[in-house]
GROMACS .gro file of C-alpha atoms in nm:
model
  378
    1MET     CA    1   0.000   0.015   0.013
    2PRO     CA    2   0.135   0.337  -0.076
    3GLU     CA    3   0.196   0.560   0.193
    4THR     CA    4  -0.064   0.878   0.241
    5TYR     CA    5   0.062   1.189   0.348
    6ALA     CA    6  -0.150   1.446   0.598
    7PHE     CA    7  -0.137   1.800   0.541
    8GLU     CA    8  -0.363   2.081   0.695
    9ARG     CA    9  -0.539   2.280   0.402
   10SER     CA   10  -0.671   2.608   0.541
   11LYS     CA   11  -0.955   2.802   0.440
   12ASP     CA   12  -0.714   3.049   0.289
   13MET     CA   13  -0.547   2.783   0.032
   14ARG     CA   14  -0.890   2.692  -0.080
   15LYS     CA   15  -0.935   3.025  -0.188
   16LYS     CA   16  -0.651   3.120  -0.388
   17LYS     CA   17  -0.450   2.924  -0.615
   18VAL     CA   18  -0.187   2.649  -0.497
   19THR     CA   19   0.159   2.748  -0.577
   20SER     CA   20   0.491   2.527  -0.562
   21SER     CA   21   0.589   2.695  -0.225
   22ASP     CA   22   0.279   2.538  -0.095
   23ILE     CA   23   0.385   2.191  -0.222
   24ALA     CA   24   0.700   2.201  -0.080
   25HIS     CA   25   0.593   2.340   0.254
   26ALA     CA   26   0.356   2.044   0.301
   27ALA     CA   27   0.610   1.798   0.149
   28GLY     CA   28   0.880   1.937   0.380
   29VAL     CA   29   1.131   2.025   0.106
   30SER     CA   30   1.253   2.310  -0.091
   31GLN     CA   31   1.074   2.513  -0.391
   32ALA     CA   32   1.351   2.417  -0.630
   33THR     CA   33   1.306   2.016  -0.545
   34VAL     CA   34   0.904   2.063  -0.593
   35SER     CA   35   0.985   2.257  -0.956
   36MET     CA   36   1.228   2.022  -1.090
   37ILE     CA   37   1.004   1.674  -1.005
   38LEU     CA   38   0.674   1.859  -1.134
   39ASN     CA   39   0.870   1.951  -1.430
   40LYS     CA   40   1.043   1.601  -1.461
   41LYS     CA   41   1.369   1.730  -1.462
   42TYR     CA   42   1.558   1.511  -1.266
   43ASN     CA   43   1.908   1.658  -1.295
   44VAL     CA   44   1.963   1.595  -0.911
   45SER     CA   45   1.903   1.230  -0.796
   46PHE     CA   46   1.551   1.236  -0.562
   47SER     CA   47   1.452   0.899  -0.359
   48LYS     CA   48   1.155   0.715  -0.494
   49GLU     CA   49   0.987   0.822  -0.169
   50THR     CA   50   1.073   1.222  -0.224
   51ILE     CA   51   0.879   1.177  -0.575
   52ARG     CA   52   0.595   0.982  -0.497
   53LYS     CA   53   0.544   1.199  -0.201
   54VAL     CA   54   0.591   1.539  -0.363
   55GLU     CA   55   0.351   1.429  -0.677
   56GLN     CA   56   0.085   1.278  -0.444
   57ILE     CA   57   0.015   1.623  -0.229
   58ALA     CA   58   0.019   1.793  -0.546
   59GLU     CA   59  -0.241   1.588  -0.687
   60GLU     CA   60  -0.462   1.634  -0.372
   61MET     CA   61  -0.393   2.019  -0.338
   62GLY     CA   62  -0.512   2.055  -0.693
   63TYR     CA   63  -0.170   2.190  -0.798
   64GLU     CA   64  -0.120   2.249  -1.179
   65VAL     CA   65   0.218   2.295  -1.367
   66PRO     CA   66   0.211   2.652  -1.527
   67LYS     CA   67   0.219   2.600  -1.908
   68ARG     CA   68   0.514   2.712  -2.127
   69LYS     CA   69   0.463   2.955  -2.411
   70THR     CA   70   0.518   2.729  -2.735
   71ARG     CA   71   0.828   2.852  -2.973
   72ARG     CA   72   0.538   2.963  -3.218
   73GLU     CA   73   0.357   3.201  -2.950
   74SER     CA   74   0.698   3.360  -2.875
   75ARG     CA   75   0.790   3.424  -3.232
   76LYS     CA   76   0.454   3.584  -3.308
   77GLU     CA   77   0.487   3.827  -3.036
   78LYS     CA   78   0.744   4.075  -3.245
   79LEU     CA   79   0.765   3.926  -3.603
   80ILE     CA   80   0.805   4.121  -3.928
   81VAL     CA   81   0.739   3.964  -4.271
   82VAL     CA   82   0.952   4.034  -4.560
   83PHE     CA   83   0.825   3.987  -4.925
   84CYS     CA   84   1.137   3.961  -5.163
   85SER     CA   85   1.108   3.835  -5.529
   86ASN     CA   86   1.441   3.694  -5.611
   87LEU     CA   87   1.718   3.629  -5.349
   88THR     CA   88   1.948   3.535  -5.610
   89ASN     CA   89   2.026   3.902  -5.663
   90PRO     CA   90   2.276   4.058  -5.405
   91TYR     CA   91   2.044   4.358  -5.439
   92TYR     CA   92   1.809   4.205  -5.228
   93VAL     CA   93   2.034   4.050  -4.989
   94MET     CA   94   2.159   4.406  -4.907
   95LEU     CA   95   1.817   4.526  -4.834
   96LEU     CA   96   1.754   4.197  -4.603
   97GLN     CA   97   2.069   4.311  -4.412
   98GLY     CA   98   1.967   4.666  -4.385
   99ILE     CA   99   1.617   4.527  -4.259
  100GLU     CA  100   1.741   4.258  -4.019
  101SER     CA  101   2.008   4.451  -3.884
  102ARG     CA  102   1.769   4.726  -3.758
  103ALA     CA  103   1.517   4.461  -3.669
  104LYS     CA  104   1.762   4.259  -3.469
  105GLU     CA  105   1.848   4.579  -3.278
  106GLN     CA  106   1.498   4.597  -3.137
  107GLY     CA  107   1.410   4.256  -3.070
  108TYR     CA  108   1.206   4.214  -3.381
  109GLY     CA  109   1.234   3.879  -3.599
  110LEU     CA  110   1.196   3.839  -3.966
  111PHE     CA  111   0.983   3.592  -4.156
  112VAL     CA  112   1.126   3.604  -4.503
  113CYS     CA  113   0.886   3.538  -4.810
  114ASN     CA  114   1.082   3.450  -5.114
  115THR     CA  115   0.796   3.487  -5.407
  116GLN     CA  116   1.044   3.414  -5.668
  117ARG     CA  117   0.828   3.616  -5.898
  118ASP     CA  118   0.540   3.365  -5.898
  119LEU     CA  119   0.170   3.515  -5.856
  120LYS     CA  120   0.093   3.191  -5.705
  121MET     CA  121   0.350   3.201  -5.463
  122GLU     CA  122   0.288   3.553  -5.351
  123GLU     CA  123  -0.064   3.466  -5.319
  124ARG     CA  124   0.009   3.197  -5.099
  125TYR     CA  125   0.230   3.346  -4.877
  126LEU     CA  126  -0.053   3.663  -4.845
  127ARG     CA  127  -0.302   3.393  -4.736
  128MET     CA  128  -0.053   3.294  -4.439
  129MET     CA  129  -0.054   3.652  -4.315
  130HIS     CA  130  -0.365   3.581  -4.114
  131GLU     CA  131  -0.220   3.276  -3.929
  132LEU     CA  132   0.110   3.413  -3.887
  133LYS     CA  133  -0.042   3.744  -3.747
  134PRO     CA  134   0.316   3.937  -3.819
  135LEU     CA  135   0.317   4.301  -3.664
  136GLY     CA  136   0.422   4.459  -3.992
  137ILE     CA  137   0.495   4.377  -4.326
  138ILE     CA  138   0.785   4.522  -4.577
  139TYR     CA  139   0.759   4.461  -4.979
  140THR     CA  140   1.119   4.507  -5.101
  141CYS     CA  141   0.950   4.551  -5.452
  142ASN     CA  142   0.625   4.636  -5.588
  143PRO     CA  143   0.344   4.378  -5.490
  144SER     CA  144   0.191   4.222  -5.806
  145HIS     CA  145  -0.084   4.456  -5.950
  146CYS     CA  146  -0.332   4.196  -5.909
  147PHE     CA  147  -0.283   4.193  -5.503
  148MET     CA  148  -0.316   4.553  -5.451
  149ASP     CA  149  -0.637   4.550  -5.299
  150THR     CA  150  -0.514   4.267  -5.086
  151ILE     CA  151  -0.242   4.480  -4.960
  152GLU     CA  152  -0.442   4.764  -4.901
  153GLY     CA  153  -0.700   4.566  -4.693
  154LEU     CA  154  -0.383   4.436  -4.477
  155ALA     CA  155  -0.278   4.810  -4.474
  156GLU     CA  156  -0.582   4.895  -4.251
  157LYS     CA  157  -0.491   4.622  -3.989
  158ILE     CA  158  -0.091   4.629  -3.988
  159PRO     CA  159   0.167   4.896  -4.043
  160ILE     CA  160   0.299   4.803  -4.448
  161VAL     CA  161   0.618   4.943  -4.583
  162ILE     CA  162   0.697   4.927  -4.976
  163ILE     CA  163   1.020   4.964  -5.112
  164ASN     CA  164   0.901   5.083  -5.493
  165ASN     CA  165   0.936   5.330  -5.757
  166GLN     CA  166   0.796   5.641  -5.769
  167ASN     CA  167   0.454   5.754  -5.868
  168GLU     CA  168   0.286   5.412  -5.744
  169HIS     CA  169  -0.075   5.474  -5.631
  170LEU     CA  170  -0.116   5.257  -5.331
  171ASN     CA  171  -0.188   5.383  -4.978
  172VAL     CA  172   0.076   5.274  -4.776
  173ASP     CA  173   0.406   5.391  -4.675
  174ALA     CA  174   0.696   5.370  -4.889
  175VAL     CA  175   1.080   5.394  -4.922
  176GLU     CA  176   1.087   5.552  -5.267
  177LEU     CA  177   1.331   5.444  -5.551
  178ASP     CA  178   1.320   5.696  -5.852
  179ASN     CA  179   1.465   5.436  -6.143
  180SER     CA  180   1.415   5.715  -6.397
  181LYS     CA  181   1.666   5.929  -6.245
  182LEU     CA  182   1.923   5.616  -6.234
  183GLY     CA  183   1.868   5.564  -6.611
  184ARG     CA  184   1.909   5.938  -6.646
  185MET     CA  185   2.258   5.935  -6.445
  186MET     CA  186   2.380   5.625  -6.652
  187ALA     CA  187   2.293   5.786  -6.980
  188LYS     CA  188   2.472   6.134  -6.841
  189HIS     CA  189   2.821   5.958  -6.742
  190LEU     CA  190   2.817   5.778  -7.098
  191LEU     CA  191   2.731   6.057  -7.288
  192GLU     CA  192   3.008   6.279  -7.124
  193LEU     CA  193   3.254   6.030  -7.208
  194GLY     CA  194   3.156   6.066  -7.606
  195HIS     CA  195   2.970   5.748  -7.670
  196ARG     CA  196   2.689   5.787  -7.919
  197LYS     CA  197   2.620   5.394  -8.010
  198VAL     CA  198   2.557   5.184  -7.708
  199ALA     CA  199   2.319   4.879  -7.576
  200TYR     CA  200   2.104   4.828  -7.270
  201ILE     CA  201   2.079   4.482  -7.158
  202ALA     CA  202   1.777   4.408  -6.914
  203PRO     CA  203   1.535   4.144  -6.808
  204PRO     CA  204   1.170   4.120  -6.933
  205LEU     CA  205   1.060   4.453  -6.949
  206THR     CA  206   0.693   4.363  -6.822
  207THR     CA  207   0.432   4.539  -6.633
  208ARG     CA  208   0.446   4.335  -6.348
  209GLN     CA  209   0.811   4.473  -6.308
  210LYS     CA  210   0.739   4.852  -6.375
  211GLN     CA  211   1.068   4.961  -6.207
  212ARG     CA  212   1.273   4.803  -6.464
  213SER     CA  213   1.103   5.009  -6.778
  214LYS     CA  214   1.132   5.299  -6.539
  215ARG     CA  215   1.511   5.273  -6.552
  216VAL     CA  216   1.521   5.197  -6.918
  217GLU     CA  217   1.290   5.514  -6.998
  218GLY     CA  218   1.518   5.740  -6.812
  219PHE     CA  219   1.838   5.620  -6.990
  220LEU     CA  220   1.641   5.679  -7.331
  221LYS     CA  221   1.538   6.044  -7.229
  222GLU     CA  222   1.874   6.169  -7.181
  223PHE     CA  223   2.003   6.011  -7.533
  224ASP     CA  224   1.665   6.141  -7.683
  225ALA     CA  225   1.757   6.498  -7.546
  226VAL     CA  226   2.038   6.490  -7.764
  227GLY     CA  227   1.883   6.359  -8.059
  228LEU     CA  228   2.048   6.015  -8.016
  229LYS     CA  229   1.757   5.780  -7.872
  230GLY     CA  230   1.807   5.615  -8.241
  231ASN     CA  231   2.169   5.497  -8.123
  232VAL     CA  232   2.033   5.280  -7.834
  233ILE     CA  233   1.970   4.918  -7.850
  234ILE     CA  234   1.738   4.801  -7.601
  235LYS     CA  235   1.762   4.402  -7.579
  236ALA     CA  236   1.579   4.274  -7.303
  237ALA     CA  237   1.511   3.895  -7.207
  238ASN     CA  238   1.211   3.684  -7.328
  239GLU     CA  239   0.910   3.734  -7.068
  240SER     CA  240   0.935   3.352  -7.030
  241ILE     CA  241   1.228   3.410  -6.788
  242ASP     CA  242   1.006   3.586  -6.549
  243MET     CA  243   0.755   3.276  -6.549
  244SER     CA  244   1.011   3.032  -6.433
  245ILE     CA  245   1.203   3.001  -6.085
  246PRO     CA  246   1.527   3.201  -6.082
  247ASN     CA  247   1.839   3.047  -6.062
  248ILE     CA  248   2.138   3.148  -5.885
  249ASP     CA  249   2.300   3.289  -6.206
  250SER     CA  250   1.961   3.381  -6.403
  251GLU     CA  251   2.023   3.763  -6.407
  252TYR     CA  252   2.393   3.707  -6.462
  253LYS     CA  253   2.322   3.468  -6.745
  254ILE     CA  254   2.068   3.750  -6.902
  255GLY     CA  255   2.391   3.968  -6.940
  256TYR     CA  256   2.611   3.689  -7.082
  257ASP     CA  257   2.351   3.565  -7.362
  258LEU     CA  258   2.239   3.878  -7.473
  259THR     CA  259   2.592   4.048  -7.516
  260LYS     CA  260   2.689   3.718  -7.712
  261GLU     CA  261   2.376   3.811  -7.908
  262LEU     CA  262   2.453   4.146  -7.946
  263LEU     CA  263   2.836   4.113  -8.070
  264ARG     CA  264   2.688   3.870  -8.347
  265GLU     CA  265   2.429   4.182  -8.452
  266HIS     CA  266   2.646   4.488  -8.411
  267ASN     CA  267   3.028   4.598  -8.440
  268ASP     CA  268   3.013   4.960  -8.389
  269ILE     CA  269   2.870   4.963  -8.006
  270THR     CA  270   3.120   5.149  -7.764
  271ALA     CA  271   2.934   5.099  -7.434
  272ILE     CA  272   2.706   4.837  -7.288
  273VAL     CA  273   2.494   4.891  -6.974
  274GLY     CA  274   2.358   4.644  -6.758
  275LEU     CA  275   2.021   4.760  -6.582
  276ASN     CA  276   2.214   4.603  -6.273
  277ASP     CA  277   2.549   4.492  -6.116
  278MET     CA  278   2.435   4.103  -6.193
  279ILE     CA  279   2.363   4.166  -6.555
  280ALA     CA  280   2.689   4.362  -6.606
  281PHE     CA  281   2.893   4.055  -6.461
  282GLY     CA  282   2.764   3.874  -6.730
  283ILE     CA  283   2.858   4.153  -6.988
  284LEU     CA  284   3.194   4.156  -6.888
  285ASP     CA  285   3.263   3.767  -6.922
  286ALA     CA  286   3.094   3.783  -7.226
  287LEU     CA  287   3.324   4.051  -7.340
  288HIS     CA  288   3.638   3.861  -7.217
  289GLU     CA  289   3.574   3.560  -7.384
  290GLU     CA  290   3.511   3.712  -7.722
  291LYS     CA  291   3.834   3.887  -7.672
  292TYR     CA  292   3.704   4.232  -7.600
  293LYS     CA  293   3.922   4.484  -7.352
  294VAL     CA  294   3.734   4.685  -7.120
  295PRO     CA  295   3.713   4.969  -7.106
  296ALA     CA  296   3.956   5.025  -7.404
  297ASP     CA  297   3.714   4.869  -7.658
  298ILE     CA  298   3.365   4.860  -7.487
  299SER     CA  299   3.263   5.010  -7.163
  300VAL     CA  300   3.040   4.863  -6.937
  301MET     CA  301   2.792   4.985  -6.662
  302GLY     CA  302   2.604   4.848  -6.379
  303CYS     CA  303   2.368   4.973  -6.100
  304ASP     CA  304   2.319   4.887  -5.719
  305ASN     CA  305   2.674   4.893  -5.624
  306THR     CA  306   2.671   4.537  -5.497
  307LEU     CA  307   2.985   4.402  -5.286
  308PHE     CA  308   3.170   4.203  -5.603
  309ALA     CA  309   3.115   4.534  -5.794
  310LYS     CA  310   3.366   4.674  -5.562
  311MET     CA  311   3.639   4.387  -5.601
  312HIS     CA  312   3.948   4.487  -5.778
  313LYS     CA  313   3.940   4.237  -6.059
  314VAL     CA  314   3.608   4.361  -6.149
  315SER     CA  315   3.603   4.746  -6.057
  316LEU     CA  316   3.249   4.806  -6.216
  317THR     CA  317   3.125   5.156  -6.244
  318THR     CA  318   2.781   5.149  -6.117
  319ILE     CA  319   2.515   5.316  -5.926
  320GLU     CA  320   2.501   5.387  -5.556
  321HIS     CA  321   2.144   5.445  -5.412
  322PHE     CA  322   2.212   5.329  -5.065
  323VAL     CA  323   2.028   4.971  -5.043
  324VAL     CA  324   2.124   4.879  -4.719
  325PHE     CA  325   2.032   5.222  -4.549
  326LYS     CA  326   1.692   5.177  -4.758
  327GLY     CA  327   1.615   4.847  -4.576
  328ARG     CA  328   1.695   4.986  -4.234
  329ASP     CA  329   1.457   5.297  -4.328
  330ALA     CA  330   1.191   5.061  -4.428
  331CYS     CA  331   1.235   4.877  -4.088
  332ASP     CA  332   1.204   5.208  -3.878
  333ILE     CA  333   0.921   5.305  -4.019
  334ILE     CA  334   0.718   4.962  -3.947
  335MET     CA  335   0.873   4.986  -3.606
  336LYS     CA  336   0.724   5.340  -3.557
  337LYS     CA  337   0.390   5.263  -3.681
  338ILE     CA  338   0.385   4.937  -3.441
  339LEU     CA  339   0.477   5.155  -3.138
  340SER     CA  340   0.201   5.420  -3.226
  341GLN     CA  341  -0.081   5.159  -3.329
  342ASN     CA  342  -0.249   5.127  -3.004
  343SER     CA  343  -0.288   5.519  -2.996
  344GLN     CA  344  -0.334   5.668  -3.313
  345TYR     CA  345  -0.246   5.409  -3.627
  346SER     CA  346  -0.534   5.211  -3.562
  347GLU     CA  347  -0.797   5.499  -3.539
  348ILE     CA  348  -0.691   5.636  -3.916
  349GLN     CA  349  -0.684   5.520  -4.300
  350PRO     CA  350  -0.317   5.404  -4.423
  351ILE     CA  351  -0.207   5.705  -4.578
  352SER     CA  352   0.142   5.746  -4.711
  353THR     CA  353   0.300   5.910  -4.420
  354TYR     CA  354   0.620   5.846  -4.476
  355HIS     CA  355   0.815   5.894  -4.776
  356VAL     CA  356   1.200   5.849  -4.793
  357GLU     CA  357   1.433   5.882  -5.046
  358TYR     CA  358   1.817   5.895  -5.119
  359GLU     CA  359   2.019   6.104  -5.358
  360PRO     CA  360   2.198   5.815  -5.552
  361ARG     CA  361   2.565   5.867  -5.631
  362LEU     CA  362   2.756   5.810  -5.955
  363ILE     CA  363   3.062   5.551  -5.889
  364VAL     CA  364   3.295   5.554  -6.130
  365ARG     CA  365   3.567   5.266  -6.181
  366GLY     CA  366   3.759   5.068  -6.411
  367THR     CA  367   3.475   4.955  -6.662
  368THR     CA  368   3.412   5.309  -6.809
  369SER     CA  369   3.629   5.540  -7.006
  370TYR     CA  370   3.620   5.762  -7.329
  371ALA     CA  371   3.449   5.609  -7.636
  372LYS     CA  372   3.707   5.471  -7.874
  373THR     CA  373   3.681   5.651  -8.231
  374LYS     CA  374   3.723   5.392  -8.442
  375LYS     CA  375   3.513   5.064  -8.370
  376GLY     CA  376   3.582   4.692  -8.346
  377LYS     CA  377   3.852   4.491  -8.176
  378ASN     CA  378   4.197   4.569  -8.151
   0.00000   0.00000   0.00000
């Protein structure tokens, strides 16, 4: 027969919730002993009698072991969701770096949704927001147009920031990126160096990726202003590329393949521009294979000033538009809105209160120089 243990239960104890201290007092052991036994943590060896005694008294007194929060519950407390379209491009990695560094400083966690420019995947992630219950959402590019109403609906409940192109009519906060200005800066640099016959290589220029077209339009405007718009060759990848999952070298391959094609069709080009640095790296490798010297024969230019552009062997001329800082700014806006949500944000419509924009800067390195008067290979 197991032993029974007598203890006096006062009227006060019946009224108040039983604690581990009460169990310890009744069993004649320490509170730490009670905690370890009832939580099944036998780090210290206890006798069977002590274990049985504590468990029996706890049961008779109606003691309940406090439930711990699950990992999932803990994560939901301070969670920010970040939508990215392509993590194979260092540009988006740099944005994430800026967002995460700022979030970490303030104790927030990130949930990254890599949509890979797939509409179904983007829709799937948006449906998950109800379950994830993030405190805020950051889009590192423009949302697909078919989900604009969904985004505005979410913005009525939680803060949303979009790192986007200017003039997008969406009532959420934005960290602005004037892609037209970036294109104009690239064109001005080449015109000042005497380049009159140039090519521009880009990913698919679709309505879904409006920021790409804006950069190209800005470039063309500068050449048009001096009557040379007809001297710009635009080579954009086939739209089917955006329909497939991006490989690690997708944008590099666009630059490489379209440059090879360009060289077969034209022999009088003095400069080639990549819509971003990754495309420019592909351009450089294609020119190297075809025995062209950069910049002696053909100048090359990119945009974004990613890590590899700065490497000595590459030394790519590019445009710096402070990508990491934009990520930090987007996170700052989200956190400000989260802090004010209980007092004022929930009582107003989601209007574009915050608009942040940096002035881009031309970074001249070793891949651009004055145009050759005589075209072709040496």
